[in-house]
């Protein structure tokens, strides 16, 4: 490395050949990032400028980055765009990608998703992995498209970039495998493994997803301590959603010693970042003294914020007469479609806790929560369809909901799904699938399933 510096660290003279221009650009990079040189943004900028003036497209791209971020020069987004454009027109793949970012986000130019797509496409055709990843995102979400595009194209692009070890693409590919978008659904071999690869490279989104997989036993054996490990990693790397999950783990003692003070702190951090569910639970902590001193005034204020100050005129008299303070505020939050509150309200009405027992009203609240993807509500709704008194029994609907909740990791749904497969209710009878789901339920801590499995396999 010293020899390299001896050959390139010279005054700003004219550089005539491509090798010298490349070395000049590389030296600028060393000054920019402090690689065996004292970090110096101004020197980096000057070196990039000299190399760019000589026609080096890498330096032209780096010059754009300096203008965009104010490295060694006053920030100037318009000049950044011009530098990227010049380098992109010289077929610099990184510059083409950066130009796409400029068009997508309105950096130095008006936003234009169609042009962003065009530049990402040029870069992706040159096998530049970040462009392949973001182009996959464009296809997946139909950004800048004039017509509907199928998920297969997104899958292809993510896979190409993922195989080059691009961590974001590995995460995105894992999610496509998880949902069966653009490919066959594959939770174990594909989704879990790609998420793991991405998570191990430090990508917080993948770390959160991997924690979720371990928490619910999706694509792998349920392991709450590993869930806490990956949620913690995700939180350390800036994933705000993971803070809420860590709060829940500490509150319930899942994968870690129960610690309500830590739970409260995590909920507090999550609420600070605008997580409405965490804000609601934080209010509950204040009202009930969970991990903190009781402060009902603060708790009710947080409930109010979580509810979005919504009206609750419907059923107001019943609410005030029949619900205690906590349940009253559950009702208010539910008016803003808070999925956790909706689920709790379903429980109040199903079991008659503080209100008159009313399966129909429980059904309404569970459905609203289930429609937002709340797994426990999906199970409860399936149960009502399977055994309901006021709601007409519908085993096919029950099967669909149990399957959703079971795949999401709800142990009761796994047991119930196994039972439907065993009896052939709501689906074709399958002893093999019944055994599979009983075993999943046993793995996830349902001893009752062991007895049912023993009877089935006798």
Short mmCIF file of C-alpha atoms in Angstrom, two decimals:
data_model
loop_
_atom_site.label_atom_id
_atom_site.label_comp_id
_atom_site.label_asym_id
_atom_site.label_seq_id
_atom_site.Cartn_x
_atom_site.Cartn_y
_atom_site.Cartn_z
CA UNK A 1 0.00 0.00 0.00
CA UNK A 2 2.90 2.41 0.82
CA UNK A 3 4.34 1.82 -2.65
CA UNK A 4 0.96 2.70 -4.11
CA UNK A 5 0.93 6.02 -2.25
CA UNK A 6 4.49 6.82 -3.34
CA UNK A 7 3.45 6.48 -6.98
CA UNK A 8 0.25 8.53 -6.74
CA UNK A 9 0.60 11.09 -3.94
CA UNK A 10 1.90 13.97 -6.03
CA UNK A 11 0.88 17.55 -6.77
CA UNK A 12 -2.13 18.38 -8.92
CA UNK A 13 -0.40 18.13 -12.32
CA UNK A 14 -1.89 17.01 -15.62
CA UNK A 15 -2.54 13.29 -15.81
CA UNK A 16 -2.52 12.02 -19.36
CA UNK A 17 -3.19 8.31 -19.25
CA UNK A 18 -6.07 6.24 -17.94
CA UNK A 19 -3.95 4.47 -15.34
CA UNK A 20 -2.82 7.74 -13.76
CA UNK A 21 -6.40 9.06 -13.72
CA UNK A 22 -7.58 5.85 -12.05
CA UNK A 23 -4.81 6.14 -9.44
CA UNK A 24 -5.76 9.75 -8.82
CA UNK A 25 -9.39 8.73 -8.27
CA UNK A 26 -8.31 5.93 -5.92
CA UNK A 27 -6.19 8.33 -3.91
CA UNK A 28 -9.20 10.63 -3.57
CA UNK A 29 -11.15 7.66 -2.24
CA UNK A 30 -8.41 7.00 0.35
CA UNK A 31 -8.57 10.62 1.53
CA UNK A 32 -12.37 10.55 1.62
CA UNK A 33 -12.56 7.47 3.84
CA UNK A 34 -9.24 7.74 5.71
CA UNK A 35 -7.65 4.63 4.21
CA UNK A 36 -3.93 4.87 5.15
CA UNK A 37 -4.28 8.64 4.83
CA UNK A 38 -5.63 11.22 7.22
CA UNK A 39 -9.29 11.76 6.32
CA UNK A 40 -9.58 14.96 4.29
CA UNK A 41 -12.75 15.73 2.32
CA UNK A 42 -11.25 18.78 0.61
CA UNK A 43 -8.25 16.82 -0.74
CA UNK A 44 -10.59 14.03 -1.84
CA UNK A 45 -12.77 16.52 -3.73
CA UNK A 46 -9.77 18.12 -5.46
CA UNK A 47 -8.39 14.75 -6.53
CA UNK A 48 -11.79 13.62 -7.86
CA UNK A 49 -12.13 16.92 -9.72
CA UNK A 50 -8.74 16.56 -11.40
CA UNK A 51 -9.42 12.94 -12.40
CA UNK A 52 -12.92 13.83 -13.63
CA UNK A 53 -11.55 16.68 -15.76
CA UNK A 54 -9.24 14.13 -17.36
CA UNK A 55 -12.24 11.96 -18.27
CA UNK A 56 -12.38 9.33 -15.49
CA UNK A 57 -16.06 8.39 -15.07
CA UNK A 58 -15.57 6.85 -11.59
CA UNK A 59 -14.15 10.17 -10.40
CA UNK A 60 -17.03 12.02 -12.09
CA UNK A 61 -19.46 9.86 -10.11
CA UNK A 62 -17.51 10.40 -6.87
CA UNK A 63 -17.51 14.13 -7.56
CA UNK A 64 -21.30 13.98 -7.76
CA UNK A 65 -21.38 12.24 -4.38
CA UNK A 66 -19.21 15.02 -2.89
CA UNK A 67 -21.57 17.70 -4.23
CA UNK A 68 -24.62 15.77 -3.02
CA UNK A 69 -23.30 15.35 0.52
CA UNK A 70 -21.10 18.43 0.94
CA UNK A 71 -17.78 16.55 1.15
CA UNK A 72 -14.93 19.05 0.67
CA UNK A 73 -17.26 21.45 -1.11
CA UNK A 74 -20.53 23.31 -0.50
CA UNK A 75 -23.50 21.01 -0.94
CA UNK A 76 -25.06 21.49 -4.38
CA UNK A 77 -27.63 18.90 -5.46
CA UNK A 78 -28.00 20.32 -8.95
CA UNK A 79 -24.25 19.97 -9.59
CA UNK A 80 -24.39 16.47 -8.10
CA UNK A 81 -27.08 15.54 -10.63
CA UNK A 82 -25.02 17.01 -13.50
CA UNK A 83 -21.94 15.01 -12.45
CA UNK A 84 -23.95 11.78 -12.21
CA UNK A 85 -25.51 12.45 -15.61
CA UNK A 86 -22.13 13.02 -17.25
CA UNK A 87 -20.70 9.81 -15.79
CA UNK A 88 -23.89 7.85 -16.55
CA UNK A 89 -23.70 8.88 -20.20
CA UNK A 90 -20.19 7.40 -20.21
CA UNK A 91 -21.74 4.06 -19.15
CA UNK A 92 -20.64 4.23 -15.51
CA UNK A 93 -22.97 1.72 -13.82
CA UNK A 94 -22.73 3.28 -10.35
CA UNK A 95 -23.51 6.72 -11.77
CA UNK A 96 -26.51 5.33 -13.66
CA UNK A 97 -27.76 3.90 -10.37
CA UNK A 98 -27.17 7.24 -8.58
CA UNK A 99 -28.99 9.05 -11.37
CA UNK A 100 -31.95 6.74 -10.82
CA UNK A 101 -31.91 7.70 -7.13
CA UNK A 102 -31.89 11.39 -8.10
CA UNK A 103 -34.93 10.98 -10.35
CA UNK A 104 -36.75 8.80 -7.82
CA UNK A 105 -36.21 11.19 -4.90
CA UNK A 106 -36.06 14.56 -6.67
CA UNK A 107 -32.38 15.23 -5.93
CA UNK A 108 -31.23 18.13 -8.14
CA UNK A 109 -34.04 17.41 -10.60
CA UNK A 110 -37.82 17.03 -10.53
CA UNK A 111 -39.07 13.62 -9.41
CA UNK A 112 -39.71 11.28 -12.32
CA UNK A 113 -40.22 7.59 -11.54
CA UNK A 114 -40.30 6.65 -15.20
CA UNK A 115 -36.84 8.11 -15.82
CA UNK A 116 -35.60 6.62 -12.55
CA UNK A 117 -36.75 3.22 -13.80
CA UNK A 118 -34.96 3.72 -17.13
CA UNK A 119 -31.64 4.52 -15.46
CA UNK A 120 -31.95 1.68 -12.96
CA UNK A 121 -32.65 -0.64 -15.89
CA UNK A 122 -29.47 0.49 -17.71
CA UNK A 123 -27.39 -0.08 -14.59
CA UNK A 124 -29.05 -3.44 -13.88
CA UNK A 125 -28.33 -4.64 -17.42
CA UNK A 126 -24.67 -4.00 -16.64
CA UNK A 127 -24.98 -6.48 -13.73
CA UNK A 128 -24.81 -3.79 -11.00
CA UNK A 129 -26.38 -5.55 -7.97
CA UNK A 130 -27.84 -2.51 -6.12
CA UNK A 131 -29.62 -1.49 -9.34
CA UNK A 132 -30.94 -5.02 -9.83
CA UNK A 133 -32.30 -4.92 -6.29
CA UNK A 134 -34.03 -1.56 -6.61
CA UNK A 135 -35.34 -2.45 -10.07
CA UNK A 136 -36.85 -5.55 -8.51
CA UNK A 137 -38.55 -3.24 -6.04
CA UNK A 138 -39.93 -1.17 -8.93
CA UNK A 139 -41.36 -4.29 -10.58
CA UNK A 140 -42.72 -5.60 -7.29
CA UNK A 141 -44.54 -2.35 -6.50
CA UNK A 142 -45.23 -1.25 -10.08
CA UNK A 143 -43.42 2.08 -9.64
CA UNK A 144 -42.95 3.99 -12.89
CA UNK A 145 -44.84 1.30 -14.80
CA UNK A 146 -47.47 2.04 -17.41
CA UNK A 147 -49.14 -1.34 -17.01
CA UNK A 148 -49.45 -4.08 -14.42
CA UNK A 149 -46.35 -6.22 -14.10
CA UNK A 150 -46.16 -9.63 -12.55
CA UNK A 151 -44.04 -10.48 -9.53
CA UNK A 152 -41.92 -12.96 -11.51
CA UNK A 153 -39.71 -10.17 -12.90
CA UNK A 154 -39.05 -8.82 -9.40
CA UNK A 155 -38.18 -12.33 -8.25
CA UNK A 156 -35.71 -12.82 -11.13
CA UNK A 157 -33.90 -9.54 -10.42
CA UNK A 158 -33.71 -10.10 -6.66
CA UNK A 159 -32.36 -13.61 -7.26
CA UNK A 160 -29.61 -12.43 -9.62
CA UNK A 161 -28.46 -9.79 -7.13
CA UNK A 162 -28.87 -12.11 -4.13
CA UNK A 163 -26.60 -14.69 -5.72
CA UNK A 164 -23.95 -11.96 -5.92
CA UNK A 165 -24.29 -11.63 -2.14
CA UNK A 166 -26.25 -8.36 -2.22
CA UNK A 167 -27.74 -8.25 1.28
CA UNK A 168 -30.85 -6.17 0.52
CA UNK A 169 -31.75 -8.46 -2.38
CA UNK A 170 -31.33 -11.50 -0.15
CA UNK A 171 -33.83 -10.01 2.29
CA UNK A 172 -36.28 -9.05 -0.47
CA UNK A 173 -35.98 -12.49 -2.03
CA UNK A 174 -36.68 -14.10 1.34
CA UNK A 175 -39.88 -12.06 1.66
CA UNK A 176 -41.03 -13.07 -1.85
CA UNK A 177 -40.47 -16.72 -0.93
CA UNK A 178 -42.35 -16.13 2.33
CA UNK A 179 -45.45 -14.83 0.55
CA UNK A 180 -45.18 -16.92 -2.61
CA UNK A 181 -44.94 -13.80 -4.80
CA UNK A 182 -43.34 -14.48 -8.17
CA UNK A 183 -42.36 -17.98 -7.08
CA UNK A 184 -43.56 -21.00 -5.12
CA UNK A 185 -43.93 -20.37 -1.40
CA UNK A 186 -40.93 -21.83 0.43
CA UNK A 187 -40.57 -20.86 4.08
CA UNK A 188 -37.89 -23.29 5.17
CA UNK A 189 -35.32 -23.87 2.43
CA UNK A 190 -35.51 -20.52 0.68
CA UNK A 191 -37.13 -17.76 2.73
CA UNK A 192 -35.45 -18.53 6.05
CA UNK A 193 -32.02 -19.16 4.49
CA UNK A 194 -31.98 -15.95 2.42
CA UNK A 195 -33.14 -13.88 5.38
CA UNK A 196 -30.43 -15.46 7.52
CA UNK A 197 -27.73 -14.61 4.95
CA UNK A 198 -28.90 -11.00 4.84
CA UNK A 199 -29.24 -10.73 8.63
CA UNK A 200 -25.72 -12.05 9.16
CA UNK A 201 -24.45 -9.19 6.98
CA UNK A 202 -26.03 -6.72 9.43
CA UNK A 203 -29.18 -5.70 7.50
CA UNK A 204 -31.71 -4.63 10.13
CA UNK A 205 -34.85 -5.44 8.10
CA UNK A 206 -33.66 -9.02 7.65
CA UNK A 207 -32.64 -9.26 11.31
CA UNK A 208 -36.15 -8.25 12.34
CA UNK A 209 -37.75 -10.75 9.95
CA UNK A 210 -35.44 -13.51 11.18
CA UNK A 211 -36.38 -12.70 14.78
CA UNK A 212 -40.04 -12.96 13.78
CA UNK A 213 -39.41 -16.36 12.17
CA UNK A 214 -37.75 -17.68 15.33
CA UNK A 215 -40.47 -16.16 17.54
CA UNK A 216 -43.28 -17.96 15.73
CA UNK A 217 -41.39 -21.00 14.40
CA UNK A 218 -41.76 -20.01 10.74
CA UNK A 219 -39.42 -21.93 8.44
CA UNK A 220 -37.44 -23.11 11.45
CA UNK A 221 -37.91 -24.51 14.95
CA UNK A 222 -39.39 -22.00 17.38
CA UNK A 223 -36.58 -20.49 19.48
CA UNK A 224 -37.52 -17.51 21.64
CA UNK A 225 -33.97 -16.80 22.79
CA UNK A 226 -32.85 -16.57 19.14
CA UNK A 227 -35.84 -14.33 18.45
CA UNK A 228 -34.68 -11.96 21.20
CA UNK A 229 -31.12 -12.09 19.83
CA UNK A 230 -32.19 -11.03 16.33
CA UNK A 231 -34.73 -8.46 17.53
CA UNK A 232 -31.91 -6.93 19.62
CA UNK A 233 -29.56 -6.89 16.63
CA UNK A 234 -32.25 -5.25 14.49
CA UNK A 235 -32.93 -2.61 17.15
CA UNK A 236 -29.19 -1.87 17.50
CA UNK A 237 -29.04 -1.31 13.73
CA UNK A 238 -31.95 1.13 13.69
CA UNK A 239 -35.06 -1.03 13.20
CA UNK A 240 -37.72 0.79 15.22
CA UNK A 241 -40.32 -2.01 14.90
CA UNK A 242 -37.99 -4.38 16.76
CA UNK A 243 -38.22 -2.17 19.87
CA UNK A 244 -41.90 -3.05 20.25
CA UNK A 245 -41.18 -6.77 19.89
CA UNK A 246 -38.41 -6.60 22.48
CA UNK A 247 -40.81 -4.88 24.86
CA UNK A 248 -43.26 -7.75 24.43
CA UNK A 249 -40.51 -10.35 25.02
CA UNK A 250 -39.46 -8.70 28.28
CA UNK A 251 -43.05 -8.12 29.40
CA UNK A 252 -44.04 -11.77 28.90
CA UNK A 253 -40.67 -13.39 29.65
CA UNK A 254 -40.42 -14.85 26.15
CA UNK A 255 -36.84 -15.93 25.45
CA UNK A 256 -35.54 -13.76 28.27
CA UNK A 257 -36.13 -13.30 32.00
CA UNK A 258 -39.33 -11.36 32.59
CA UNK A 259 -38.48 -7.71 33.27
CA UNK A 260 -41.34 -5.23 33.24
CA UNK A 261 -39.01 -2.25 33.69
CA UNK A 262 -37.09 -3.16 30.52
CA UNK A 263 -40.38 -3.88 28.73
CA UNK A 264 -41.62 -0.42 29.67
CA UNK A 265 -38.39 1.20 28.38
CA UNK A 266 -38.62 -0.57 25.04
CA UNK A 267 -42.29 0.36 24.62
CA UNK A 268 -41.37 3.94 25.50
CA UNK A 269 -38.66 4.06 22.82
CA UNK A 270 -40.97 2.50 20.24
CA UNK A 271 -43.80 4.92 21.07
CA UNK A 272 -41.37 7.82 20.71
CA UNK A 273 -40.85 6.80 17.08
CA UNK A 274 -44.60 6.89 16.43
CA UNK A 275 -45.58 3.22 16.85
CA UNK A 276 -49.29 3.52 17.70
CA UNK A 277 -49.54 0.00 19.10
CA UNK A 278 -46.58 0.69 21.40
CA UNK A 279 -48.10 4.01 22.42
CA UNK A 280 -51.29 2.23 23.35
CA UNK A 281 -49.46 -0.44 25.38
CA UNK A 282 -47.33 2.25 27.03
CA UNK A 283 -50.54 3.93 28.13
CA UNK A 284 -51.67 0.60 29.56
CA UNK A 285 -48.36 0.35 31.46
CA UNK A 286 -48.87 3.79 33.00
CA UNK A 287 -52.48 3.09 33.97
CA UNK A 288 -51.64 -0.27 35.56
CA UNK A 289 -48.15 0.44 36.90
CA UNK A 290 -46.35 -2.09 34.68
CA UNK A 291 -42.62 -1.32 34.85
CA UNK A 292 -43.29 2.21 36.08
CA UNK A 293 -45.19 4.22 38.69
CA UNK A 294 -48.94 4.44 38.12
CA UNK A 295 -49.76 7.65 36.28
CA UNK A 296 -53.30 7.46 34.93
CA UNK A 297 -53.21 10.98 33.53
CA UNK A 298 -50.21 10.11 31.34
CA UNK A 299 -51.73 6.76 30.44
CA UNK A 300 -55.03 8.25 29.32
CA UNK A 301 -53.19 10.90 27.30
CA UNK A 302 -51.32 8.14 25.45
CA UNK A 303 -54.55 6.21 24.88
CA UNK A 304 -55.99 9.40 23.43
CA UNK A 305 -53.02 9.83 21.06
CA UNK A 306 -53.24 6.18 19.99
CA UNK A 307 -56.92 6.64 19.28
CA UNK A 308 -56.25 9.67 17.11
CA UNK A 309 -58.88 11.61 19.10
CA UNK A 310 -61.59 9.64 17.29
CA UNK A 311 -65.28 9.86 18.11
CA UNK A 312 -66.76 7.07 20.19
CA UNK A 313 -70.39 8.22 20.31
CA UNK A 314 -71.67 4.82 19.21
CA UNK A 315 -72.21 2.66 22.31
CA UNK A 316 -71.03 5.61 24.49
CA UNK A 317 -73.61 4.99 27.23
CA UNK A 318 -72.80 1.27 27.38
CA UNK A 319 -69.07 2.01 27.45
CA UNK A 320 -69.31 4.45 30.36
CA UNK A 321 -71.76 2.31 32.33
CA UNK A 322 -70.16 -1.08 31.85
CA UNK A 323 -66.44 -0.75 31.22
CA UNK A 324 -63.81 0.19 33.77
CA UNK A 325 -61.32 2.91 32.81
CA UNK A 326 -58.86 0.66 31.00
CA UNK A 327 -61.50 -1.07 28.91
CA UNK A 328 -63.10 2.29 28.16
CA UNK A 329 -59.87 3.47 26.60
CA UNK A 330 -59.45 0.18 24.75
CA UNK A 331 -62.77 1.06 23.15
CA UNK A 332 -61.60 4.55 22.25
CA UNK A 333 -58.39 3.27 20.68
CA UNK A 334 -60.31 0.61 18.80
CA UNK A 335 -62.27 3.35 17.09
CA UNK A 336 -59.03 4.19 15.30
CA UNK A 337 -58.67 0.57 14.16
CA UNK A 338 -55.83 -0.28 16.54
CA UNK A 339 -55.53 -4.03 15.84
CA UNK A 340 -54.39 -4.92 19.37
CA UNK A 341 -57.25 -3.00 20.97
CA UNK A 342 -59.76 -4.50 18.54
CA UNK A 343 -58.57 -7.97 19.52
CA UNK A 344 -58.88 -7.18 23.24
CA UNK A 345 -62.39 -5.85 22.71
CA UNK A 346 -63.28 -9.07 20.93
CA UNK A 347 -62.13 -10.94 24.04
CA UNK A 348 -64.19 -8.69 26.36
CA UNK A 349 -67.35 -9.42 24.38
CA UNK A 350 -66.60 -13.10 23.80
CA UNK A 351 -66.11 -13.85 27.49
CA UNK A 352 -68.35 -11.15 28.97
CA UNK A 353 -65.56 -9.39 30.87
CA UNK A 354 -67.01 -6.06 32.01
CA UNK A 355 -69.65 -6.11 29.26
CA UNK A 356 -72.55 -8.33 28.38
CA UNK A 357 -71.37 -11.45 26.56
CA UNK A 358 -72.05 -10.96 22.86
CA UNK A 359 -70.54 -13.32 20.29
CA UNK A 360 -71.74 -11.24 17.37
CA UNK A 361 -69.93 -8.15 18.62
CA UNK A 362 -66.85 -10.25 19.47
CA UNK A 363 -66.94 -11.53 15.89
CA UNK A 364 -66.98 -7.96 14.51
CA UNK A 365 -63.96 -6.86 16.56
CA UNK A 366 -61.97 -10.04 15.87
CA UNK A 367 -62.64 -9.66 12.14
CA UNK A 368 -61.41 -6.06 12.09
CA UNK A 369 -58.25 -7.12 13.89
CA UNK A 370 -57.76 -10.25 11.75
CA UNK A 371 -58.15 -8.20 8.55
CA UNK A 372 -55.09 -6.23 9.69
CA UNK A 373 -53.11 -9.48 9.96
CA UNK A 374 -53.26 -9.92 13.74
CA UNK A 375 -52.54 -13.64 14.12
CA UNK A 376 -54.31 -14.25 17.44
CA UNK A 377 -57.46 -12.61 16.07
CA UNK A 378 -57.32 -14.86 12.99
CA UNK A 379 -57.31 -17.87 15.30
CA UNK A 380 -60.22 -16.56 17.40
CA UNK A 381 -62.23 -15.76 14.29
CA UNK A 382 -61.56 -19.26 12.96
CA UNK A 383 -62.76 -20.64 16.28
CA UNK A 384 -66.04 -18.73 16.04
CA UNK A 385 -66.61 -20.05 12.51
CA UNK A 386 -65.79 -23.56 13.72
CA UNK A 387 -67.91 -23.62 16.89
CA UNK A 388 -70.11 -20.51 16.74
CA UNK A 389 -73.58 -20.26 18.18
CA UNK A 390 -74.75 -16.86 16.89
CA UNK A 391 -72.53 -17.06 13.79
CA UNK A 392 -73.34 -19.82 11.32
CA UNK A 393 -70.75 -22.60 11.43
CA UNK A 394 -68.51 -22.54 8.35
CA UNK A 395 -65.70 -25.11 8.49
CA UNK A 396 -64.17 -23.91 5.21
CA UNK A 397 -63.78 -20.38 6.62
CA UNK A 398 -62.49 -21.82 9.88
CA UNK A 399 -59.90 -23.82 7.94
CA UNK A 400 -58.68 -20.74 6.01
CA UNK A 401 -58.29 -18.70 9.19
CA UNK A 402 -56.67 -21.50 11.20
CA UNK A 403 -54.21 -22.00 8.34
CA UNK A 404 -53.26 -18.30 8.30
CA UNK A 405 -52.80 -18.20 12.07
CA UNK A 406 -50.99 -21.56 12.17
CA UNK A 407 -48.48 -20.44 9.54
CA UNK A 408 -48.04 -17.27 11.58
CA UNK A 409 -47.07 -19.38 14.60
CA UNK A 410 -50.25 -19.50 16.73
CA UNK A 411 -49.99 -22.82 18.58
CA UNK A 412 -53.75 -23.17 19.20
CA UNK A 413 -54.41 -22.64 15.50
CA UNK A 414 -51.83 -25.32 14.68
CA UNK A 415 -53.66 -27.81 16.90
CA UNK A 416 -57.07 -26.82 15.49
CA UNK A 417 -55.80 -27.05 11.90
CA UNK A 418 -54.46 -30.55 12.60
CA UNK A 419 -57.89 -31.53 13.92
CA UNK A 420 -59.63 -30.32 10.73
CA UNK A 421 -57.17 -32.30 8.59
CA UNK A 422 -57.72 -35.35 10.79
CA UNK A 423 -61.51 -35.19 10.44
CA UNK A 424 -61.61 -33.86 6.88
CA UNK A 425 -63.67 -30.83 7.94
CA UNK A 426 -63.38 -27.72 5.75
CA UNK A 427 -60.70 -29.45 3.69
CA UNK A 428 -59.73 -32.86 2.33
CA UNK A 429 -58.88 -35.41 5.00
CA UNK A 430 -55.12 -35.88 5.34
CA UNK A 431 -53.54 -37.93 8.09
CA UNK A 432 -50.08 -36.82 6.96
CA UNK A 433 -50.94 -33.10 7.28
CA UNK A 434 -52.73 -33.67 10.57
CA UNK A 435 -49.59 -35.31 11.97
CA UNK A 436 -47.46 -32.45 10.63
CA UNK A 437 -49.52 -29.76 12.40
CA UNK A 438 -49.87 -31.72 15.65
CA UNK A 439 -46.07 -32.06 15.68
CA UNK A 440 -45.69 -28.30 15.03
CA UNK A 441 -48.02 -27.56 17.93
CA UNK A 442 -46.05 -29.93 20.20
CA UNK A 443 -42.77 -28.24 19.18
CA UNK A 444 -44.29 -24.90 20.11
CA UNK A 445 -45.37 -26.02 23.59
CA UNK A 446 -48.85 -27.55 23.29
CA UNK A 447 -48.89 -30.76 25.43
CA UNK A 448 -52.55 -31.43 24.56
CA UNK A 449 -51.49 -32.07 20.96
CA UNK A 450 -49.29 -34.97 22.07
CA UNK A 451 -52.31 -36.92 23.31
CA UNK A 452 -54.24 -36.17 20.11
CA UNK A 453 -51.26 -37.27 18.02
CA UNK A 454 -50.93 -40.51 20.00
CA UNK A 455 -54.59 -41.36 19.33
CA UNK A 456 -54.20 -40.55 15.62
CA UNK A 457 -51.08 -42.71 15.13
CA UNK A 458 -52.20 -45.77 17.14
#
